[in-house]
């Protein structure tokens, strides 16, 4: 029975080849468009979903008006905000600050210095991996950033710098200081808010201020806590409004 239906369909198509070609082209185009839409939706909806705590993590956005009356909205926030969030905001379990480092990474060897210019290395707080669960290939995420002058790099950077990912204990120079490689993480997917290539420890007390918006601040809320509850008691510093956003 199915064979007969198939033969009838083929004969009908062969009777009017132009009509058949138009219909087949339309069908193929429709299927292709549907697949593209599905893949795009999967990509967009999968942003940062590899983090186990993604439903509890929010980035602080800042809205304020300049002295000249211009409205400013930015994802950057004052470096002093992080500790204040932890102390004063209900339901905030963890706060992570990130300061982008754009500059040279130097590898010294017996013959010469290899210099690499990087744009996606971030200075951060020691508790980064408590909030963001970047998959680690080497090293312990619980201790990788516990000591000063530690750096965790991506698998891509490990290959770029050393030709292998077995690099624990190696030394790289960042901003003129020697950092020890304490971990190698998987390359961050493209559909990530932070396409980081590496993370280093940093003493944020050196730059803590309310005057400049110079870091990215992320708040990890306790399970069951809502953004509304966490915003209660919010302090309005220098006429700025701080908003937790995914």
mmCIF file of N, CA and C in Angstrom, residues 60-62 74-81 212-217 242:
data_model
loop_
_atom_site.group_PDB
_atom_site.id
_atom_site.type_symbol
_atom_site.label_atom_id
_atom_site.label_comp_id
_atom_site.label_asym_id
_atom_site.label_seq_id
_atom_site.Cartn_x
_atom_site.Cartn_y
_atom_site.Cartn_z
ATOM 1 N N UNK A 60 24.999 43.169 39.068
ATOM 2 C CA UNK A 60 24.515 44.473 39.510
ATOM 3 C C UNK A 60 24.592 45.463 38.348
ATOM 4 N N UNK A 61 23.462 46.086 38.049
ATOM 5 C CA UNK A 61 23.417 47.169 37.064
ATOM 6 C C UNK A 61 23.265 48.486 37.800
ATOM 7 N N UNK A 62 23.829 49.531 37.251
ATOM 8 C CA UNK A 62 23.823 50.834 37.905
ATOM 9 C C UNK A 62 23.151 51.865 37.003
ATOM 10 N N UNK A 74 24.718 51.348 33.260
ATOM 11 C CA UNK A 74 25.942 50.601 33.023
ATOM 12 C C UNK A 74 25.953 49.294 33.813
ATOM 13 N N UNK A 75 26.700 48.320 33.290
ATOM 14 C CA UNK A 75 26.887 47.052 34.000
ATOM 15 C C UNK A 75 28.057 47.123 34.973
ATOM 16 N N UNK A 76 28.810 48.223 34.932
ATOM 17 C CA UNK A 76 29.922 48.408 35.848
ATOM 18 C C UNK A 76 29.412 49.060 37.135
ATOM 19 N N UNK A 77 30.054 48.756 38.236
ATOM 20 C CA UNK A 77 29.624 49.280 39.532
ATOM 21 C C UNK A 77 30.848 49.657 40.372
ATOM 22 N N UNK A 78 30.651 50.432 41.441
ATOM 23 C CA UNK A 78 31.782 50.804 42.301
ATOM 24 C C UNK A 78 32.377 49.581 42.990
ATOM 25 N N UNK A 79 33.681 49.568 43.133
ATOM 26 C CA UNK A 79 34.350 48.417 43.749
ATOM 27 C C UNK A 79 33.986 48.258 45.219
ATOM 28 N N UNK A 80 33.561 49.345 45.870
ATOM 29 C CA UNK A 80 33.191 49.266 47.294
ATOM 30 C C UNK A 80 31.804 48.664 47.502
ATOM 31 N N UNK A 81 31.053 48.480 46.423
ATOM 32 C CA UNK A 81 29.691 47.966 46.560
ATOM 33 C C UNK A 81 29.657 46.514 47.019
ATOM 34 N N UNK A 212 33.902 55.733 41.463
ATOM 35 C CA UNK A 212 34.009 55.258 40.080
ATOM 36 C C UNK A 212 33.328 53.902 39.922
ATOM 37 N N UNK A 213 32.714 53.696 38.755
ATOM 38 C CA UNK A 213 32.169 52.386 38.401
ATOM 39 C C UNK A 213 33.250 51.652 37.622
ATOM 40 N N UNK A 214 33.991 50.785 38.307
ATOM 41 C CA UNK A 214 35.193 50.214 37.688
ATOM 42 C C UNK A 214 35.246 48.688 37.697
ATOM 43 N N UNK A 215 34.240 48.013 38.255
ATOM 44 C CA UNK A 215 34.255 46.553 38.287
ATOM 45 C C UNK A 215 32.875 46.009 37.925
ATOM 46 N N UNK A 216 32.855 44.731 37.554
ATOM 47 C CA UNK A 216 31.595 43.998 37.449
ATOM 48 C C UNK A 216 31.332 43.356 38.806
ATOM 49 N N UNK A 217 30.122 43.512 39.307
ATOM 50 C CA UNK A 217 29.759 42.933 40.596
ATOM 51 C C UNK A 217 28.621 41.944 40.411
ATOM 52 N N UNK A 242 21.119 50.832 42.391
ATOM 53 C CA UNK A 242 21.745 49.545 42.111
ATOM 54 C C UNK A 242 20.663 48.489 41.946
#
